[in-house]
XYZ file of C-alpha atoms in Angstrom:
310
model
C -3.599 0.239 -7.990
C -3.560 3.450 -6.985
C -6.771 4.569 -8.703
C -8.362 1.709 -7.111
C -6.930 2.815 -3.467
C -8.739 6.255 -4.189
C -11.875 4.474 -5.847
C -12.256 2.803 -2.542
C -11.449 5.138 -0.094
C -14.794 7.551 -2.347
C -16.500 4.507 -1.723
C -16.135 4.260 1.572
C -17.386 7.937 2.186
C -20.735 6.951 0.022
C -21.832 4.027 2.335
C -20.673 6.246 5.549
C -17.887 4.353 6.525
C -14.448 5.323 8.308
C -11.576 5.456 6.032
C -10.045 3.057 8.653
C -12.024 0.293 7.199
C -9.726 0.566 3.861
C -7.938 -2.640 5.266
C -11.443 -4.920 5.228
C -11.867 -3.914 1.581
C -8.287 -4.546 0.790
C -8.045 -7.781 2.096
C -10.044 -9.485 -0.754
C -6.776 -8.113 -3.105
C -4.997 -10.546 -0.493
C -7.265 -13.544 -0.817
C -7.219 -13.255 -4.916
C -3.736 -12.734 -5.231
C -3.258 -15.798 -2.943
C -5.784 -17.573 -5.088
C -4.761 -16.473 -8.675
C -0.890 -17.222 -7.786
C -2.027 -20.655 -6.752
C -4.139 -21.659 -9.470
C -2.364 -20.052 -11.798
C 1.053 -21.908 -11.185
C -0.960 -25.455 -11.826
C -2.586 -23.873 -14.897
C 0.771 -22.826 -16.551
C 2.454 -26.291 -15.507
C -0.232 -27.664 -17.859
C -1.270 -25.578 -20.162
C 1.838 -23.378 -20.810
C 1.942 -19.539 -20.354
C -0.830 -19.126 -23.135
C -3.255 -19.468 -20.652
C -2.044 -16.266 -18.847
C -3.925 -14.319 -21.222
C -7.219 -16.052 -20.843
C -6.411 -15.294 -17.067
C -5.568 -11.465 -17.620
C -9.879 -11.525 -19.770
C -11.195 -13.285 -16.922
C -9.610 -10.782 -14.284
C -10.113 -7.454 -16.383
C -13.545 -7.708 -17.394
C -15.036 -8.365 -13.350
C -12.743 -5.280 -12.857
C -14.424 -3.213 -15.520
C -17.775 -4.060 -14.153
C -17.176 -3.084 -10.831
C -15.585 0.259 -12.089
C -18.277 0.615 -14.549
C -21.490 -0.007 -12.040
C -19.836 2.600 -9.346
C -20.064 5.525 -11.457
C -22.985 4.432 -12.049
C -24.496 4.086 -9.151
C -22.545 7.283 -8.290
C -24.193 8.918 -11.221
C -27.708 8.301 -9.874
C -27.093 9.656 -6.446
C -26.129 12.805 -8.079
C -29.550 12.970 -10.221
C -31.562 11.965 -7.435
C -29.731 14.477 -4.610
C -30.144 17.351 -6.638
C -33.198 16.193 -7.389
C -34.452 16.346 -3.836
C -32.532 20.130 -3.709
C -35.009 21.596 -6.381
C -38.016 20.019 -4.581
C -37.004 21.595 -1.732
C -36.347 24.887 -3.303
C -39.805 24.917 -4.994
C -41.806 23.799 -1.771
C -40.050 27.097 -0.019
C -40.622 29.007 -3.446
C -37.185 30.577 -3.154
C -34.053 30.600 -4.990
C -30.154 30.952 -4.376
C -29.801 33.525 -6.219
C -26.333 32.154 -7.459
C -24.784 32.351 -10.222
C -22.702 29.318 -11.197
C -20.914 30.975 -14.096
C -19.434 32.940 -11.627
C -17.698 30.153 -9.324
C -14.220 30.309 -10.367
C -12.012 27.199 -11.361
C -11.067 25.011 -8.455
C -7.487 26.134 -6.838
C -4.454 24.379 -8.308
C -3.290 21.203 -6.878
C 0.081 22.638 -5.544
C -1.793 25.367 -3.923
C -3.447 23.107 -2.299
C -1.036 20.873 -1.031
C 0.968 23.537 -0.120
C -1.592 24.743 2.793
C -2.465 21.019 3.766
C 1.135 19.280 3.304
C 3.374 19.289 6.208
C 6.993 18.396 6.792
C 6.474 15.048 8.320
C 4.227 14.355 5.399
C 7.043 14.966 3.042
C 9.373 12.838 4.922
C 6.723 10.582 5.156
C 6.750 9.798 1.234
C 10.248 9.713 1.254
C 10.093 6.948 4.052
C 7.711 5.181 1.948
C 9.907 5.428 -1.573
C 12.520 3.745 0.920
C 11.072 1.503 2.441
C 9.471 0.727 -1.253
C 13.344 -0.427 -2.357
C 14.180 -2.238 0.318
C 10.667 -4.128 -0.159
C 11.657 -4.428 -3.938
C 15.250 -6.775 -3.235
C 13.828 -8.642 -0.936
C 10.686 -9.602 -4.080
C 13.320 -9.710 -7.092
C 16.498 -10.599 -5.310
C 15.992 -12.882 -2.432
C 15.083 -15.745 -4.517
C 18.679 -15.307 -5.720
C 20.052 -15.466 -2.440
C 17.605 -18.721 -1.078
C 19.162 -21.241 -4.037
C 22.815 -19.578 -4.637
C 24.125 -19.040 -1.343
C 21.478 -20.806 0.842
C 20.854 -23.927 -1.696
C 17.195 -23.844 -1.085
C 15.278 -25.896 -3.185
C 11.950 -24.406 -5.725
C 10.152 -26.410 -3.054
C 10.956 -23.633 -0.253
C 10.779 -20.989 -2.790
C 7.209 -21.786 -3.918
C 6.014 -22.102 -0.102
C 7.555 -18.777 1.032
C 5.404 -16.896 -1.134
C 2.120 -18.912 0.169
C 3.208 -17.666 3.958
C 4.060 -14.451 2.954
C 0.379 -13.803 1.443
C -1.415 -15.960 4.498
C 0.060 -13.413 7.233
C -1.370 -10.293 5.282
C -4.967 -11.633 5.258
C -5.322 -11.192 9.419
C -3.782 -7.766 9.027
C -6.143 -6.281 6.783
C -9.000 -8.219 8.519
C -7.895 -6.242 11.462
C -6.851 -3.180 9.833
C -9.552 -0.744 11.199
C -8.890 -2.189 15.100
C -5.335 -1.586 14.417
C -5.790 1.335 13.674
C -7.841 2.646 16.189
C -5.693 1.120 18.601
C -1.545 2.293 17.446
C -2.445 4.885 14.825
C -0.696 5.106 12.125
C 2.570 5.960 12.886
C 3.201 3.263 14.707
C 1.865 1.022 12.379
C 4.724 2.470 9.994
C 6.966 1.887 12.817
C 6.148 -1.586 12.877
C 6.364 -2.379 9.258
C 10.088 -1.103 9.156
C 11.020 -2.708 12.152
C 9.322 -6.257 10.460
C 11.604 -5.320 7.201
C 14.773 -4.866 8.969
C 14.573 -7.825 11.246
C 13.614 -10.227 8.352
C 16.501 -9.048 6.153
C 19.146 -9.197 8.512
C 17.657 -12.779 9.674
C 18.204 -14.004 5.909
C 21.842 -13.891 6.415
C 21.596 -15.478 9.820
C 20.105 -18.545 8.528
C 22.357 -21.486 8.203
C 22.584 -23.080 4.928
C 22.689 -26.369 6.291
C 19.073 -25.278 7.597
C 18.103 -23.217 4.770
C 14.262 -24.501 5.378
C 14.341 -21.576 8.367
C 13.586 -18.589 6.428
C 10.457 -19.441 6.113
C 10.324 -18.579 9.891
C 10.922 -15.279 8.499
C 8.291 -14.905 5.501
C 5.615 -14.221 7.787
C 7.067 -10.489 8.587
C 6.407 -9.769 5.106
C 2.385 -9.730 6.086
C 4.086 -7.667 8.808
C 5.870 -5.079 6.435
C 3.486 -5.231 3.577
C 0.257 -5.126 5.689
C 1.519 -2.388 7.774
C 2.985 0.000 5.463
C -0.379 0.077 3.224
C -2.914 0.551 5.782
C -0.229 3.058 7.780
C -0.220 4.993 3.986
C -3.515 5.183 3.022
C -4.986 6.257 6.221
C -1.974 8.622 7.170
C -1.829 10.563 3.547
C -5.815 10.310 3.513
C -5.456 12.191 6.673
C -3.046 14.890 5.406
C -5.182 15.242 1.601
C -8.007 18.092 1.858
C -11.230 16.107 0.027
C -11.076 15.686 -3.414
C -7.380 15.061 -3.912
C -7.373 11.262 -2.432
C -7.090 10.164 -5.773
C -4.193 12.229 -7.210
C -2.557 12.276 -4.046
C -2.558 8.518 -3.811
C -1.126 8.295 -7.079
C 2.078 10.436 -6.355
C 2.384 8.029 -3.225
C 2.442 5.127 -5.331
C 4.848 6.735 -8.310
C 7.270 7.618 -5.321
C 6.590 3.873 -4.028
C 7.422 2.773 -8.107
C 10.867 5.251 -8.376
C 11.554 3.570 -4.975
C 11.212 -0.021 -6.327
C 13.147 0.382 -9.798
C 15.992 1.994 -7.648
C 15.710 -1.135 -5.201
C 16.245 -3.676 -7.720
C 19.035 -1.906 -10.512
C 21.289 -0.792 -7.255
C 20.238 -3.973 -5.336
C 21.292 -5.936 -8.060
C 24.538 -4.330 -8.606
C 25.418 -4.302 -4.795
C 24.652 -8.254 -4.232
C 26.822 -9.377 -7.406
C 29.796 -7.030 -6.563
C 29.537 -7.302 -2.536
C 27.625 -10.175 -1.725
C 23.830 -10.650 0.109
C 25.484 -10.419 3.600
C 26.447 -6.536 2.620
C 23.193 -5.684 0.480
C 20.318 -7.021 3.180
C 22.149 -5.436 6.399
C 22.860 -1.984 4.264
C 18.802 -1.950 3.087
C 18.363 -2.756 6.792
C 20.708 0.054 8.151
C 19.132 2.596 5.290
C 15.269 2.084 6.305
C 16.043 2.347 10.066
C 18.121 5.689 9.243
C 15.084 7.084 7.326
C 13.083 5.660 9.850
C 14.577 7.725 12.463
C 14.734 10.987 10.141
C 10.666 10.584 10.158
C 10.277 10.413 13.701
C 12.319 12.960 14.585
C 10.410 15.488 12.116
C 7.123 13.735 13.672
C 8.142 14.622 17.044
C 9.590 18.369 16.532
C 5.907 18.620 14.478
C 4.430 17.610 17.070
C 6.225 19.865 20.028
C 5.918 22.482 18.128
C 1.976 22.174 17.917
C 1.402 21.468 21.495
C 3.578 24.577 22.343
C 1.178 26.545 20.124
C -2.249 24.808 21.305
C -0.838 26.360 25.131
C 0.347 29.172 24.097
């Protein structure tokens, strides 16, 4: 996924597009995995899990393709721009006069980083790798808590996951004129606000009216939406060109450590202390790292206006 965020974001520059328009690209992922989870349920209540594999051939080869024709296609603009460059240089009869054996080997990637990377950025990730556990109990856990302690039937289960994909489609729809309009650091903002509010309304909900957390399933478009467009566009921001890829990567291997943490601890908290005590502590610990961010953010911030007037 990662490689594909980066893929797409290169693409983006090629056809002269704002990286804000990530979230128009991304919301076909929505639509398919809304699709594929559908159809794919019905296909395995017929013909058994076997037929996940001939589902995995028909996914990965499209997938291959696409990867396969961009380089391609990238390929040619390559031949055909440098192309155009030694025309150019012939019709003026002059040369560079450079060397290429003497450009050096690019910088290294912490060097990089180093001069580009700020300390908001770093508590940035580590908002993310949070928020990225707290996002991973509510997809492995809360199932657990809707037919143990809230005796909701598969019925419920099975719709909950339909809303929670149908409220991300908008958002990414929308994505660049969210953008544009709250940035995104207060799209972040949002998206933890969404996660804390629906896990603390999951033990609200009565179990004699367990049917009402699917009043809550559509902040999970909220929280989901949110925090990838926020991600992309705010790291893409802080990466100098060339490193969208790698950078992107890290993001999402924090976002993974963040997610195996989630579940193991999230599992051991909810059989030892209950759902009540693990969804209002995730709740308490993203709005705590939520406030450590904005309070970097800000001093950042000051401090670069107080330099700008200086």
């Amino acid at each position: 996924m990662p490689i594909l965020d980066g893929v797409t974001l290169e693409y983006l520059a090629r056809v002269k597009k704002e990286k804000s328009a990530f979230g128009s690209e991304r919301l076909f992922g929505a639509v398919s995995w809304a699709v594929v989870s559908f159809t794919l349920g019905i296909a395995i209540d017929h013909y058994q899990t076997r037929v996940m594999y001939l589902y995995n051939v028909c996914l990965l080869l499209p997938l291959l393709a696409s990867l396969y024709w961009f380089e391609i296609s990238k390929g040619k603009e390559v031949e055909e721009g440098s192309e155009v460059d030694r025309n150019d240089c012939n019709d003026c009869g002059e040369t560079s006069g450079t060397d290429d054996s003497a450009v050096g080997p690019p910088p290294p990637l912490f060097a990089i980083l180093r001069q580009h990377v700020t300390a908001s950025t770093l508590v940035f990730l580590l908002l993310c790798t949070v928020l990225s556990m707290g996002t991973s109990i509510v997809e492995n856990l809360v199932f657990l808590m809707f037919t143990n302690t809230l005796g909701s039937s598969n019925f419920v289960c099975g719709v909950s996951v339909v809303v929670t994909v149908v409220f991300e489609i908008p958002l990414f729809f929308y994505a660049a004129d969210m953008l544009a309009y709250f940035g995104p650091i207060v799209m972040l903002v949002i998206s933890t606000l969404a996660y804390s509010i629906r896990v603390v309304g999951y033990t609200l909900v009565p179990e004699s009216s367990n049917w009402m957390v699917l009043l809550l399933e559509p902040l999970h478009g909220v929280t989901f939406g949110c925090l990838k467009i926020s991600s992309v566009e705010f790291i893409s921001q802080a990466t100098p060109a060339g490193y969208d890829v790698t950078v992107q990567g890290l993001l999402a291997s924090l976002q993974g450590l963040g997610s195996l943490l989630g579940s193991s601890v999230g599992g051991f908290v909810e059989q030892r202390y209950g759902s009540d005590v693990l969804y209002r502590g995730a709740a308490l610990i993203v709005a705590v790292f939520l406030g450590l961010f904005m309070a970097v953010f800000i001093a950042e911030y000051r401090r670069g206006r107080e330099e700008a007037s200086a």
